């Protein structure tokens, strides 16, 4: 069904975005923005630190807020963080952007899994979850590699622009997926 493909696209884009930031942050900071390797390591590590903190907090508040609102809010915060990463090459602004995006990313993947039945219908949920996870793996490797190819050609500053583009597309697709509840077929 179209809901299954839309769900697969969400995972493709999300995991791709997550892996792009985790993979390319250190290189962006050291090679394009002149940050020392020690400080860049702290920045790159902050992504995973704030991701972990965000995942714990999201688990605690998930029962108090609708999951679709939590995911949409997280996507919008991630977009704002990516805008900051694009707009400012200041090392401290970059640190803040990476931390904000890491924190915002935390509830998205589990929220997407939780919303699978709503997007594809109960009948297709089990198979869709498997396909979604596979699409996430493909997105993680393909989009991260694509950013590497683009960075070689245009420079590492292409990474934040690509990340912002993917997050805007992801947010748009997620919004679309929420407008069209699926009836089991």
PDB file of C-alpha atoms in Angstrom:
ATOM      1  CA  UNK A   1       0.000   0.000   0.000  1.00  0.00           C
ATOM      2  CA  UNK A   2       1.026   3.639  -0.331  1.00  0.00           C
ATOM      3  CA  UNK A   3       1.126   3.917   3.470  1.00  0.00           C
ATOM      4  CA  UNK A   4       3.799   1.227   3.626  1.00  0.00           C
ATOM      5  CA  UNK A   5       5.971   3.060   1.106  1.00  0.00           C
ATOM      6  CA  UNK A   6       5.438   6.371   2.891  1.00  0.00           C
ATOM      7  CA  UNK A   7       6.457   4.733   6.166  1.00  0.00           C
ATOM      8  CA  UNK A   8       9.544   3.296   4.492  1.00  0.00           C
ATOM      9  CA  UNK A   9      10.446   6.756   3.202  1.00  0.00           C
ATOM     10  CA  UNK A  10      10.149   8.200   6.718  1.00  0.00           C
ATOM     11  CA  UNK A  11      12.660   5.679   8.046  1.00  0.00           C
ATOM     12  CA  UNK A  12      14.957   6.104   5.032  1.00  0.00           C
ATOM     13  CA  UNK A  13      15.135   9.867   5.591  1.00  0.00           C
ATOM     14  CA  UNK A  14      15.257   9.778   9.379  1.00  0.00           C
ATOM     15  CA  UNK A  15      17.990   7.171   9.792  1.00  0.00           C
ATOM     16  CA  UNK A  16      19.913   8.805   6.949  1.00  0.00           C
ATOM     17  CA  UNK A  17      19.749  12.143   8.775  1.00  0.00           C
ATOM     18  CA  UNK A  18      20.747  10.595  12.090  1.00  0.00           C
ATOM     19  CA  UNK A  19      23.759   8.802  10.608  1.00  0.00           C
ATOM     20  CA  UNK A  20      24.825  11.815   8.508  1.00  0.00           C
ATOM     21  CA  UNK A  21      25.092  13.992  11.599  1.00  0.00           C
ATOM     22  CA  UNK A  22      26.786  11.282  13.647  1.00  0.00           C
ATOM     23  CA  UNK A  23      29.271  10.487  10.887  1.00  0.00           C
ATOM     24  CA  UNK A  24      30.140  13.906   9.463  1.00  0.00           C
ATOM     25  CA  UNK A  25      30.087  16.260  12.477  1.00  0.00           C
ATOM     26  CA  UNK A  26      33.738  15.726  13.426  1.00  0.00           C
ATOM     27  CA  UNK A  27      34.985  16.219   9.861  1.00  0.00           C
ATOM     28  CA  UNK A  28      32.805  19.294   9.346  1.00  0.00           C
ATOM     29  CA  UNK A  29      34.116  20.906  12.497  1.00  0.00           C
ATOM     30  CA  UNK A  30      37.809  20.091  12.076  1.00  0.00           C
ATOM     31  CA  UNK A  31      38.209  20.410   8.319  1.00  0.00           C
ATOM     32  CA  UNK A  32      35.687  23.104   7.402  1.00  0.00           C
ATOM     33  CA  UNK A  33      35.194  25.156  10.550  1.00  0.00           C
ATOM     34  CA  UNK A  34      38.691  25.135  12.059  1.00  0.00           C
ATOM     35  CA  UNK A  35      37.754  23.563  15.379  1.00  0.00           C
ATOM     36  CA  UNK A  36      40.532  21.704  17.206  1.00  0.00           C
ATOM     37  CA  UNK A  37      40.231  17.906  17.145  1.00  0.00           C
ATOM     38  CA  UNK A  38      39.770  17.824  20.927  1.00  0.00           C
ATOM     39  CA  UNK A  39      36.891  20.291  20.872  1.00  0.00           C
ATOM     40  CA  UNK A  40      35.401  18.671  17.764  1.00  0.00           C
ATOM     41  CA  UNK A  41      35.456  15.329  19.584  1.00  0.00           C
ATOM     42  CA  UNK A  42      33.509  16.929  22.407  1.00  0.00           C
ATOM     43  CA  UNK A  43      30.998  18.348  19.910  1.00  0.00           C
ATOM     44  CA  UNK A  44      30.567  15.034  18.127  1.00  0.00           C
ATOM     45  CA  UNK A  45      30.230  13.265  21.459  1.00  0.00           C
ATOM     46  CA  UNK A  46      27.634  15.808  22.588  1.00  0.00           C
ATOM     47  CA  UNK A  47      25.385  14.619  19.771  1.00  0.00           C
ATOM     48  CA  UNK A  48      25.241  11.097  21.204  1.00  0.00           C
ATOM     49  CA  UNK A  49      25.104  12.366  24.802  1.00  0.00           C
ATOM     50  CA  UNK A  50      22.105  14.615  24.144  1.00  0.00           C
ATOM     51  CA  UNK A  51      20.520  11.896  21.992  1.00  0.00           C
ATOM     52  CA  UNK A  52      20.723   9.507  24.952  1.00  0.00           C
ATOM     53  CA  UNK A  53      19.362  12.082  27.414  1.00  0.00           C
ATOM     54  CA  UNK A  54      16.552  12.877  24.965  1.00  0.00           C
ATOM     55  CA  UNK A  55      15.654   9.205  24.565  1.00  0.00           C
ATOM     56  CA  UNK A  56      15.394   8.769  28.350  1.00  0.00           C
ATOM     57  CA  UNK A  57      13.278  11.909  28.781  1.00  0.00           C
ATOM     58  CA  UNK A  58      11.072  11.027  25.814  1.00  0.00           C
ATOM     59  CA  UNK A  59      10.375   7.666  27.386  1.00  0.00           C
ATOM     60  CA  UNK A  60       9.295   9.391  30.580  1.00  0.00           C
ATOM     61  CA  UNK A  61       6.939  11.873  28.888  1.00  0.00           C
ATOM     62  CA  UNK A  62       5.603   9.629  26.111  1.00  0.00           C
ATOM     63  CA  UNK A  63       2.621   8.627  28.246  1.00  0.00           C
ATOM     64  CA  UNK A  64       1.693  12.246  28.919  1.00  0.00           C
ATOM     65  CA  UNK A  65       1.718  13.582  25.359  1.00  0.00           C
ATOM     66  CA  UNK A  66       0.366  12.112  22.140  1.00  0.00           C
ATOM     67  CA  UNK A  67       3.173  10.432  20.234  1.00  0.00           C
ATOM     68  CA  UNK A  68       2.361  12.196  16.956  1.00  0.00           C
ATOM     69  CA  UNK A  69       2.724  15.570  18.679  1.00  0.00           C
ATOM     70  CA  UNK A  70       5.972  14.519  20.350  1.00  0.00           C
ATOM     71  CA  UNK A  71       7.410  13.364  17.018  1.00  0.00           C
ATOM     72  CA  UNK A  72       6.265  16.452  15.112  1.00  0.00           C
ATOM     73  CA  UNK A  73       7.641  18.740  17.817  1.00  0.00           C
ATOM     74  CA  UNK A  74      10.930  16.839  17.743  1.00  0.00           C
ATOM     75  CA  UNK A  75      11.141  17.143  13.972  1.00  0.00           C
ATOM     76  CA  UNK A  76      10.543  20.890  14.148  1.00  0.00           C
ATOM     77  CA  UNK A  77      13.223  21.310  16.828  1.00  0.00           C
ATOM     78  CA  UNK A  78      15.634  19.254  14.702  1.00  0.00           C
ATOM     79  CA  UNK A  79      14.905  21.512  11.717  1.00  0.00           C
ATOM     80  CA  UNK A  80      15.613  24.567  13.892  1.00  0.00           C
ATOM     81  CA  UNK A  81      18.913  23.015  15.002  1.00  0.00           C
ATOM     82  CA  UNK A  82      19.833  22.301  11.387  1.00  0.00           C
ATOM     83  CA  UNK A  83      19.025  25.907  10.446  1.00  0.00           C
ATOM     84  CA  UNK A  84      21.456  27.038  13.149  1.00  0.00           C
ATOM     85  CA  UNK A  85      24.101  24.602  11.880  1.00  0.00           C
ATOM     86  CA  UNK A  86      23.717  25.989   8.344  1.00  0.00           C
ATOM     87  CA  UNK A  87      23.506  29.639   9.363  1.00  0.00           C
ATOM     88  CA  UNK A  88      26.454  29.885  11.746  1.00  0.00           C
ATOM     89  CA  UNK A  89      29.931  28.446  11.495  1.00  0.00           C
ATOM     90  CA  UNK A  90      30.729  29.719  15.008  1.00  0.00           C
ATOM     91  CA  UNK A  91      32.070  26.760  17.039  1.00  0.00           C
ATOM     92  CA  UNK A  92      29.726  27.386  19.997  1.00  0.00           C
ATOM     93  CA  UNK A  93      26.705  27.794  17.735  1.00  0.00           C
ATOM     94  CA  UNK A  94      27.718  24.533  16.051  1.00  0.00           C
ATOM     95  CA  UNK A  95      27.945  22.813  19.444  1.00  0.00           C
ATOM     96  CA  UNK A  96      24.485  24.094  20.367  1.00  0.00           C
ATOM     97  CA  UNK A  97      23.065  22.997  17.005  1.00  0.00           C
ATOM     98  CA  UNK A  98      24.511  19.483  17.260  1.00  0.00           C
ATOM     99  CA  UNK A  99      23.256  19.118  20.851  1.00  0.00           C
ATOM    100  CA  UNK A 100      19.766  20.395  19.960  1.00  0.00           C
ATOM    101  CA  UNK A 101      19.495  18.074  16.966  1.00  0.00           C
ATOM    102  CA  UNK A 102      20.709  15.089  19.002  1.00  0.00           C
ATOM    103  CA  UNK A 103      18.173  15.800  21.726  1.00  0.00           C
ATOM    104  CA  UNK A 104      15.390  16.306  19.172  1.00  0.00           C
ATOM    105  CA  UNK A 105      16.203  13.109  17.267  1.00  0.00           C
ATOM    106  CA  UNK A 106      15.738  10.926  20.359  1.00  0.00           C
ATOM    107  CA  UNK A 107      11.979  10.189  20.231  1.00  0.00           C
ATOM    108  CA  UNK A 108      11.593  10.110  16.450  1.00  0.00           C
ATOM    109  CA  UNK A 109      12.554   6.514  15.622  1.00  0.00           C
ATOM    110  CA  UNK A 110      10.484   4.914  18.402  1.00  0.00           C
ATOM    111  CA  UNK A 111       7.647   7.308  17.612  1.00  0.00           C
ATOM    112  CA  UNK A 112       7.715   6.261  13.969  1.00  0.00           C
ATOM    113  CA  UNK A 113       7.578   2.578  14.975  1.00  0.00           C
ATOM    114  CA  UNK A 114       4.696   3.262  17.366  1.00  0.00           C
ATOM    115  CA  UNK A 115       2.717   5.013  14.614  1.00  0.00           C
ATOM    116  CA  UNK A 116       3.121   2.235  12.060  1.00  0.00           C
ATOM    117  CA  UNK A 117      -0.371   0.730  12.461  1.00  0.00           C
ATOM    118  CA  UNK A 118      -1.958   4.182  12.082  1.00  0.00           C
ATOM    119  CA  UNK A 119      -0.055   4.799   8.832  1.00  0.00           C
ATOM    120  CA  UNK A 120      -0.403   1.388   7.184  1.00  0.00           C
ATOM    121  CA  UNK A 121      -3.304  -0.328   8.950  1.00  0.00           C
ATOM    122  CA  UNK A 122      -3.217  -3.209  11.415  1.00  0.00           C
ATOM    123  CA  UNK A 123      -3.272  -5.756   8.602  1.00  0.00           C
ATOM    124  CA  UNK A 124       0.084  -4.573   7.192  1.00  0.00           C
ATOM    125  CA  UNK A 125       1.789  -3.501  10.439  1.00  0.00           C
ATOM    126  CA  UNK A 126       4.061  -6.518  10.999  1.00  0.00           C
ATOM    127  CA  UNK A 127       5.465  -6.591   7.465  1.00  0.00           C
ATOM    128  CA  UNK A 128       5.720  -2.795   7.348  1.00  0.00           C
ATOM    129  CA  UNK A 129       7.864  -2.669  10.487  1.00  0.00           C
ATOM    130  CA  UNK A 130      10.375  -5.037   8.901  1.00  0.00           C
ATOM    131  CA  UNK A 131      10.434  -2.993   5.706  1.00  0.00           C
ATOM    132  CA  UNK A 132      10.778   0.252   7.657  1.00  0.00           C
ATOM    133  CA  UNK A 133      13.827  -1.037   9.528  1.00  0.00           C
ATOM    134  CA  UNK A 134      15.387  -2.186   6.255  1.00  0.00           C
ATOM    135  CA  UNK A 135      14.695   1.201   4.637  1.00  0.00           C
ATOM    136  CA  UNK A 136      16.301   2.881   7.632  1.00  0.00           C
ATOM    137  CA  UNK A 137      19.475   0.839   7.125  1.00  0.00           C
ATOM    138  CA  UNK A 138      19.534   1.690   3.434  1.00  0.00           C
ATOM    139  CA  UNK A 139      18.963   5.376   4.186  1.00  0.00           C
ATOM    140  CA  UNK A 140      21.717   5.386   6.782  1.00  0.00           C
ATOM    141  CA  UNK A 141      24.289   4.017   4.380  1.00  0.00           C
ATOM    142  CA  UNK A 142      23.110   5.547   1.086  1.00  0.00           C
ATOM    143  CA  UNK A 143      22.447   9.090   2.277  1.00  0.00           C
ATOM    144  CA  UNK A 144      25.615   9.227   4.390  1.00  0.00           C
ATOM    145  CA  UNK A 145      27.634   8.049   1.391  1.00  0.00           C
ATOM    146  CA  UNK A 146      25.901  10.573  -0.866  1.00  0.00           C
ATOM    147  CA  UNK A 147      26.870  13.378   1.519  1.00  0.00           C
ATOM    148  CA  UNK A 148      30.456  12.113   1.350  1.00  0.00           C
ATOM    149  CA  UNK A 149      30.419  12.245  -2.449  1.00  0.00           C
ATOM    150  CA  UNK A 150      28.905  15.737  -2.378  1.00  0.00           C
ATOM    151  CA  UNK A 151      31.396  16.881   0.274  1.00  0.00           C
ATOM    152  CA  UNK A 152      34.307  15.713  -1.850  1.00  0.00           C
ATOM    153  CA  UNK A 153      32.986  17.721  -4.767  1.00  0.00           C
ATOM    154  CA  UNK A 154      31.599  20.834  -3.023  1.00  0.00           C
ATOM    155  CA  UNK A 155      33.209  20.867   0.423  1.00  0.00           C
ATOM    156  CA  UNK A 156      32.092  19.743   3.862  1.00  0.00           C
ATOM    157  CA  UNK A 157      29.699  22.663   4.320  1.00  0.00           C
ATOM    158  CA  UNK A 158      27.343  20.677   2.095  1.00  0.00           C
ATOM    159  CA  UNK A 159      26.618  18.423   5.083  1.00  0.00           C
ATOM    160  CA  UNK A 160      24.498  20.884   7.101  1.00  0.00           C
ATOM    161  CA  UNK A 161      22.636  21.943   3.942  1.00  0.00           C
ATOM    162  CA  UNK A 162      21.911  18.315   3.042  1.00  0.00           C
ATOM    163  CA  UNK A 163      20.824  17.609   6.613  1.00  0.00           C
ATOM    164  CA  UNK A 164      18.460  20.586   6.648  1.00  0.00           C
ATOM    165  CA  UNK A 165      17.021  19.571   3.274  1.00  0.00           C
ATOM    166  CA  UNK A 166      16.416  15.999   4.438  1.00  0.00           C
ATOM    167  CA  UNK A 167      14.818  17.156   7.693  1.00  0.00           C
ATOM    168  CA  UNK A 168      12.453  19.541   5.917  1.00  0.00           C
ATOM    169  CA  UNK A 169      11.458  16.733   3.536  1.00  0.00           C
ATOM    170  CA  UNK A 170      11.069  14.324   6.453  1.00  0.00           C
ATOM    171  CA  UNK A 171       8.883  16.770   8.382  1.00  0.00           C
ATOM    172  CA  UNK A 172       6.722  17.319   5.302  1.00  0.00           C
ATOM    173  CA  UNK A 173       6.280  13.579   4.720  1.00  0.00           C
ATOM    174  CA  UNK A 174       5.482  13.003   8.377  1.00  0.00           C
ATOM    175  CA  UNK A 175       2.855  15.738   8.291  1.00  0.00           C
ATOM    176  CA  UNK A 176       1.388  14.136   5.159  1.00  0.00           C
ATOM    177  CA  UNK A 177       1.336  10.723   6.831  1.00  0.00           C
ATOM    178  CA  UNK A 178      -0.654  12.164   9.748  1.00  0.00           C
ATOM    179  CA  UNK A 179      -3.313  13.664   7.479  1.00  0.00           C
ATOM    180  CA  UNK A 180      -4.219  10.388   5.866  1.00  0.00           C
ATOM    181  CA  UNK A 181      -5.315   7.821   8.451  1.00  0.00           C
ATOM    182  CA  UNK A 182      -5.285   4.354   6.985  1.00  0.00           C
ATOM    183  CA  UNK A 183      -8.296   2.087   6.934  1.00  0.00           C
ATOM    184  CA  UNK A 184      -7.421  -1.594   6.946  1.00  0.00           C
ATOM    185  CA  UNK A 185      -7.780  -3.141   3.540  1.00  0.00           C
TER     186      UNK A 185
END
